[in-house]
PDB file of C-alpha atoms in Angstrom:
ATOM      1  CA  UNK A   1      14.186  -3.555  11.571  1.00  0.00           C
ATOM      2  CA  UNK A   2      11.707  -3.561   8.754  1.00  0.00           C
ATOM      3  CA  UNK A   3      13.713  -4.174   5.640  1.00  0.00           C
ATOM      4  CA  UNK A   4      14.920  -0.802   4.455  1.00  0.00           C
ATOM      5  CA  UNK A   5      18.195  -0.595   2.816  1.00  0.00           C
ATOM      6  CA  UNK A   6      18.895   3.173   3.238  1.00  0.00           C
ATOM      7  CA  UNK A   7      16.401   6.102   4.284  1.00  0.00           C
ATOM      8  CA  UNK A   8      17.103   9.903   3.453  1.00  0.00           C
ATOM      9  CA  UNK A   9      15.582  12.565   3.444  1.00  0.00           C
ATOM     10  CA  UNK A  10      15.453  14.529  -0.482  1.00  0.00           C
ATOM     11  CA  UNK A  11      18.427  16.690   0.358  1.00  0.00           C
ATOM     12  CA  UNK A  12      20.495  13.821   0.792  1.00  0.00           C
ATOM     13  CA  UNK A  13      19.635  11.575  -2.234  1.00  0.00           C
ATOM     14  CA  UNK A  14      22.743  12.705  -3.867  1.00  0.00           C
ATOM     15  CA  UNK A  15      24.697  11.857  -0.880  1.00  0.00           C
ATOM     16  CA  UNK A  16      23.947   8.086  -1.285  1.00  0.00           C
ATOM     17  CA  UNK A  17      21.798   7.444  -4.334  1.00  0.00           C
ATOM     18  CA  UNK A  18      24.597   6.333  -6.619  1.00  0.00           C
ATOM     19  CA  UNK A  19      23.556   5.130  -9.828  1.00  0.00           C
ATOM     20  CA  UNK A  20      19.552   4.225  -8.320  1.00  0.00           C
ATOM     21  CA  UNK A  21      17.894   2.257  -6.349  1.00  0.00           C
ATOM     22  CA  UNK A  22      16.416  -0.505  -6.919  1.00  0.00           C
ATOM     23  CA  UNK A  23      13.276   0.338  -5.560  1.00  0.00           C
ATOM     24  CA  UNK A  24      11.908   3.155  -4.051  1.00  0.00           C
ATOM     25  CA  UNK A  25       8.244   3.549  -2.052  1.00  0.00           C
ATOM     26  CA  UNK A  26       6.395   7.379  -1.699  1.00  0.00           C
ATOM     27  CA  UNK A  27       4.446   7.554   0.692  1.00  0.00           C
ATOM     28  CA  UNK A  28       3.701  10.929   0.282  1.00  0.00           C
ATOM     29  CA  UNK A  29       1.819  11.140  -2.926  1.00  0.00           C
ATOM     30  CA  UNK A  30       2.846  14.300  -3.837  1.00  0.00           C
ATOM     31  CA  UNK A  31       3.871  14.679  -7.484  1.00  0.00           C
ATOM     32  CA  UNK A  32       7.007  16.438  -6.356  1.00  0.00           C
ATOM     33  CA  UNK A  33       7.812  13.490  -3.671  1.00  0.00           C
ATOM     34  CA  UNK A  34       6.833  11.211  -6.974  1.00  0.00           C
ATOM     35  CA  UNK A  35       8.982  12.569  -9.225  1.00  0.00           C
ATOM     36  CA  UNK A  36      11.861  12.487  -6.717  1.00  0.00           C
ATOM     37  CA  UNK A  37      11.600   8.737  -6.338  1.00  0.00           C
ATOM     38  CA  UNK A  38      11.125   8.796  -9.650  1.00  0.00           C
ATOM     39  CA  UNK A  39      14.439  10.429 -10.249  1.00  0.00           C
ATOM     40  CA  UNK A  40      16.396   8.358  -7.220  1.00  0.00           C
ATOM     41  CA  UNK A  41      15.137   4.690  -8.910  1.00  0.00           C
ATOM     42  CA  UNK A  42      18.455   3.322 -10.744  1.00  0.00           C
ATOM     43  CA  UNK A  43      17.547   1.918 -14.758  1.00  0.00           C
ATOM     44  CA  UNK A  44      15.166  -0.627 -14.582  1.00  0.00           C
ATOM     45  CA  UNK A  45      14.065  -0.500 -10.844  1.00  0.00           C
ATOM     46  CA  UNK A  46      10.261  -0.246  -9.222  1.00  0.00           C
ATOM     47  CA  UNK A  47       9.014   3.099  -7.715  1.00  0.00           C
ATOM     48  CA  UNK A  48       5.637   2.033  -5.293  1.00  0.00           C
ATOM     49  CA  UNK A  49       3.004   4.298  -4.576  1.00  0.00           C
ATOM     50  CA  UNK A  50       2.031   3.946  -0.543  1.00  0.00           C
ATOM     51  CA  UNK A  51       0.528   6.879  -0.452  1.00  0.00           C
ATOM     52  CA  UNK A  52      -2.189   8.397  -1.546  1.00  0.00           C
ATOM     53  CA  UNK A  53      -2.152  11.860  -2.582  1.00  0.00           C
ATOM     54  CA  UNK A  54      -5.461  14.154  -4.250  1.00  0.00           C
ATOM     55  CA  UNK A  55      -6.858  12.752  -7.009  1.00  0.00           C
ATOM     56  CA  UNK A  56      -6.434  16.284  -9.212  1.00  0.00           C
ATOM     57  CA  UNK A  57      -2.320  16.397  -8.369  1.00  0.00           C
ATOM     58  CA  UNK A  58      -0.636  15.066 -11.332  1.00  0.00           C
ATOM     59  CA  UNK A  59       3.005  14.125 -12.512  1.00  0.00           C
ATOM     60  CA  UNK A  60       4.751  14.502 -15.709  1.00  0.00           C
ATOM     61  CA  UNK A  61       6.877  11.824 -17.268  1.00  0.00           C
ATOM     62  CA  UNK A  62       7.940  12.264 -20.798  1.00  0.00           C
ATOM     63  CA  UNK A  63       7.475   9.353 -23.199  1.00  0.00           C
ATOM     64  CA  UNK A  64      10.823   8.962 -24.386  1.00  0.00           C
ATOM     65  CA  UNK A  65      12.098   8.126 -20.120  1.00  0.00           C
ATOM     66  CA  UNK A  66       9.718   5.580 -20.194  1.00  0.00           C
ATOM     67  CA  UNK A  67      10.967   4.250 -22.940  1.00  0.00           C
ATOM     68  CA  UNK A  68      14.385   4.269 -21.779  1.00  0.00           C
ATOM     69  CA  UNK A  69      14.700   4.035 -18.284  1.00  0.00           C
ATOM     70  CA  UNK A  70      12.762   0.943 -17.929  1.00  0.00           C
ATOM     71  CA  UNK A  71      11.109   1.619 -14.440  1.00  0.00           C
ATOM     72  CA  UNK A  72       7.823   0.009 -13.508  1.00  0.00           C
ATOM     73  CA  UNK A  73       5.947   2.238 -11.513  1.00  0.00           C
ATOM     74  CA  UNK A  74       3.486   0.691  -8.966  1.00  0.00           C
ATOM     75  CA  UNK A  75       0.724   1.106  -6.973  1.00  0.00           C
ATOM     76  CA  UNK A  76       0.054  -0.143  -3.850  1.00  0.00           C
ATOM     77  CA  UNK A  77      -3.171  -0.335  -1.579  1.00  0.00           C
ATOM     78  CA  UNK A  78      -2.234  -2.087   1.822  1.00  0.00           C
ATOM     79  CA  UNK A  79       0.490  -3.680   0.593  1.00  0.00           C
ATOM     80  CA  UNK A  80      -1.086  -4.909  -2.894  1.00  0.00           C
ATOM     81  CA  UNK A  81      -2.167  -8.274  -0.220  1.00  0.00           C
ATOM     82  CA  UNK A  82      -5.672  -9.341  -0.433  1.00  0.00           C
ATOM     83  CA  UNK A  83      -7.337  -8.846   2.655  1.00  0.00           C
ATOM     84  CA  UNK A  84      -9.107 -11.956   3.138  1.00  0.00           C
ATOM     85  CA  UNK A  85      -6.374 -14.877   2.786  1.00  0.00           C
ATOM     86  CA  UNK A  86      -3.309 -12.307   3.659  1.00  0.00           C
ATOM     87  CA  UNK A  87      -4.931 -10.583   6.871  1.00  0.00           C
ATOM     88  CA  UNK A  88      -4.417 -14.242   8.178  1.00  0.00           C
ATOM     89  CA  UNK A  89      -1.674 -14.768   7.372  1.00  0.00           C
ATOM     90  CA  UNK A  90      -0.379 -11.715   8.731  1.00  0.00           C
ATOM     91  CA  UNK A  91      -1.786 -12.367  11.986  1.00  0.00           C
ATOM     92  CA  UNK A  92      -0.431 -16.259  12.204  1.00  0.00           C
ATOM     93  CA  UNK A  93       2.811 -14.683  11.626  1.00  0.00           C
ATOM     94  CA  UNK A  94       2.674 -12.362  13.844  1.00  0.00           C
ATOM     95  CA  UNK A  95       1.239 -14.567  17.318  1.00  0.00           C
ATOM     96  CA  UNK A  96       4.584 -16.567  16.369  1.00  0.00           C
ATOM     97  CA  UNK A  97       6.632 -13.617  16.354  1.00  0.00           C
ATOM     98  CA  UNK A  98       7.889 -13.735  12.747  1.00  0.00           C
ATOM     99  CA  UNK A  99       5.998 -10.420  12.081  1.00  0.00           C
ATOM    100  CA  UNK A 100       7.266  -8.073  14.344  1.00  0.00           C
ATOM    101  CA  UNK A 101       4.737  -5.167  14.471  1.00  0.00           C
ATOM    102  CA  UNK A 102       5.175  -3.621  18.108  1.00  0.00           C
ATOM    103  CA  UNK A 103       7.925  -0.870  16.344  1.00  0.00           C
ATOM    104  CA  UNK A 104       4.686   0.283  14.463  1.00  0.00           C
ATOM    105  CA  UNK A 105       2.204   1.248  17.321  1.00  0.00           C
ATOM    106  CA  UNK A 106       2.978   4.356  18.501  1.00  0.00           C
ATOM    107  CA  UNK A 107       0.155   4.837  20.787  1.00  0.00           C
ATOM    108  CA  UNK A 108      -3.083   2.917  22.253  1.00  0.00           C
ATOM    109  CA  UNK A 109      -6.461   4.103  22.892  1.00  0.00           C
ATOM    110  CA  UNK A 110      -9.773   3.653  24.124  1.00  0.00           C
ATOM    111  CA  UNK A 111     -12.413   4.504  21.392  1.00  0.00           C
ATOM    112  CA  UNK A 112     -12.998   7.746  23.123  1.00  0.00           C
ATOM    113  CA  UNK A 113      -9.624   8.909  22.034  1.00  0.00           C
ATOM    114  CA  UNK A 114     -10.548   7.982  18.455  1.00  0.00           C
ATOM    115  CA  UNK A 115     -10.529  12.156  18.118  1.00  0.00           C
ATOM    116  CA  UNK A 116      -7.127  12.240  19.362  1.00  0.00           C
ATOM    117  CA  UNK A 117      -5.933   8.894  17.694  1.00  0.00           C
ATOM    118  CA  UNK A 118      -7.317  10.670  14.127  1.00  0.00           C
ATOM    119  CA  UNK A 119      -5.677  14.558  15.195  1.00  0.00           C
ATOM    120  CA  UNK A 120      -2.239  12.806  15.960  1.00  0.00           C
ATOM    121  CA  UNK A 121      -1.962  10.868  12.779  1.00  0.00           C
ATOM    122  CA  UNK A 122      -2.697  13.813  11.071  1.00  0.00           C
ATOM    123  CA  UNK A 123      -0.133  15.569  12.131  1.00  0.00           C
ATOM    124  CA  UNK A 124       1.886  13.401  11.375  1.00  0.00           C
ATOM    125  CA  UNK A 125       3.138  12.727  15.392  1.00  0.00           C
ATOM    126  CA  UNK A 126       2.861   8.468  15.007  1.00  0.00           C
ATOM    127  CA  UNK A 127       2.714   5.832  12.938  1.00  0.00           C
ATOM    128  CA  UNK A 128       0.124   4.058  14.447  1.00  0.00           C
ATOM    129  CA  UNK A 129      -2.912   4.441  16.949  1.00  0.00           C
ATOM    130  CA  UNK A 130      -4.449   1.477  17.893  1.00  0.00           C
ATOM    131  CA  UNK A 131      -7.999   1.689  19.561  1.00  0.00           C
ATOM    132  CA  UNK A 132      -8.229  -1.012  22.230  1.00  0.00           C
ATOM    133  CA  UNK A 133     -12.412  -2.312  22.975  1.00  0.00           C
ATOM    134  CA  UNK A 134     -11.372  -2.788  27.507  1.00  0.00           C
TER     135      UNK A 134
END
C-alpha cells in the first residue's frame, strides 16, 4: 500500500532478492541490518538508511566493494523533506485523499497518555501514535 514491492525478514532474503534489489531500506540502523541491506542491493542500486542507529556503531565496507558494486549509500531524515516546504504539501496531499496516512496510525492518545505512547514506541508495539488535544 505504501509502494514497497517486497518485504521480508533477513533470513528470507536469499529466496526473494535474486540479483538484488534496486532500492533497500534499513529502518533499524544497526550495523547488521545495514550490512544486510547493502548485501541485498544490486550493483548500482541504492541503500537508504532511515534508522538512526547508535553514534558509536560502525559498518565496514572494503574500498574494492565500494568501487566495484557502484552502490549508493544514502541517509534519510524525515524522508529528506524540507519541513518548511514539504510538510504543507504533504498535508494538502492528505486532505485531497492523494496521500494515505491513516494506516500508519496505530493509536490515538490524549496528552495524558504520552508516557504510555513512548513506552509503546520503544517496545515496537506501534507504528505511530497521534496525540489528540481534545
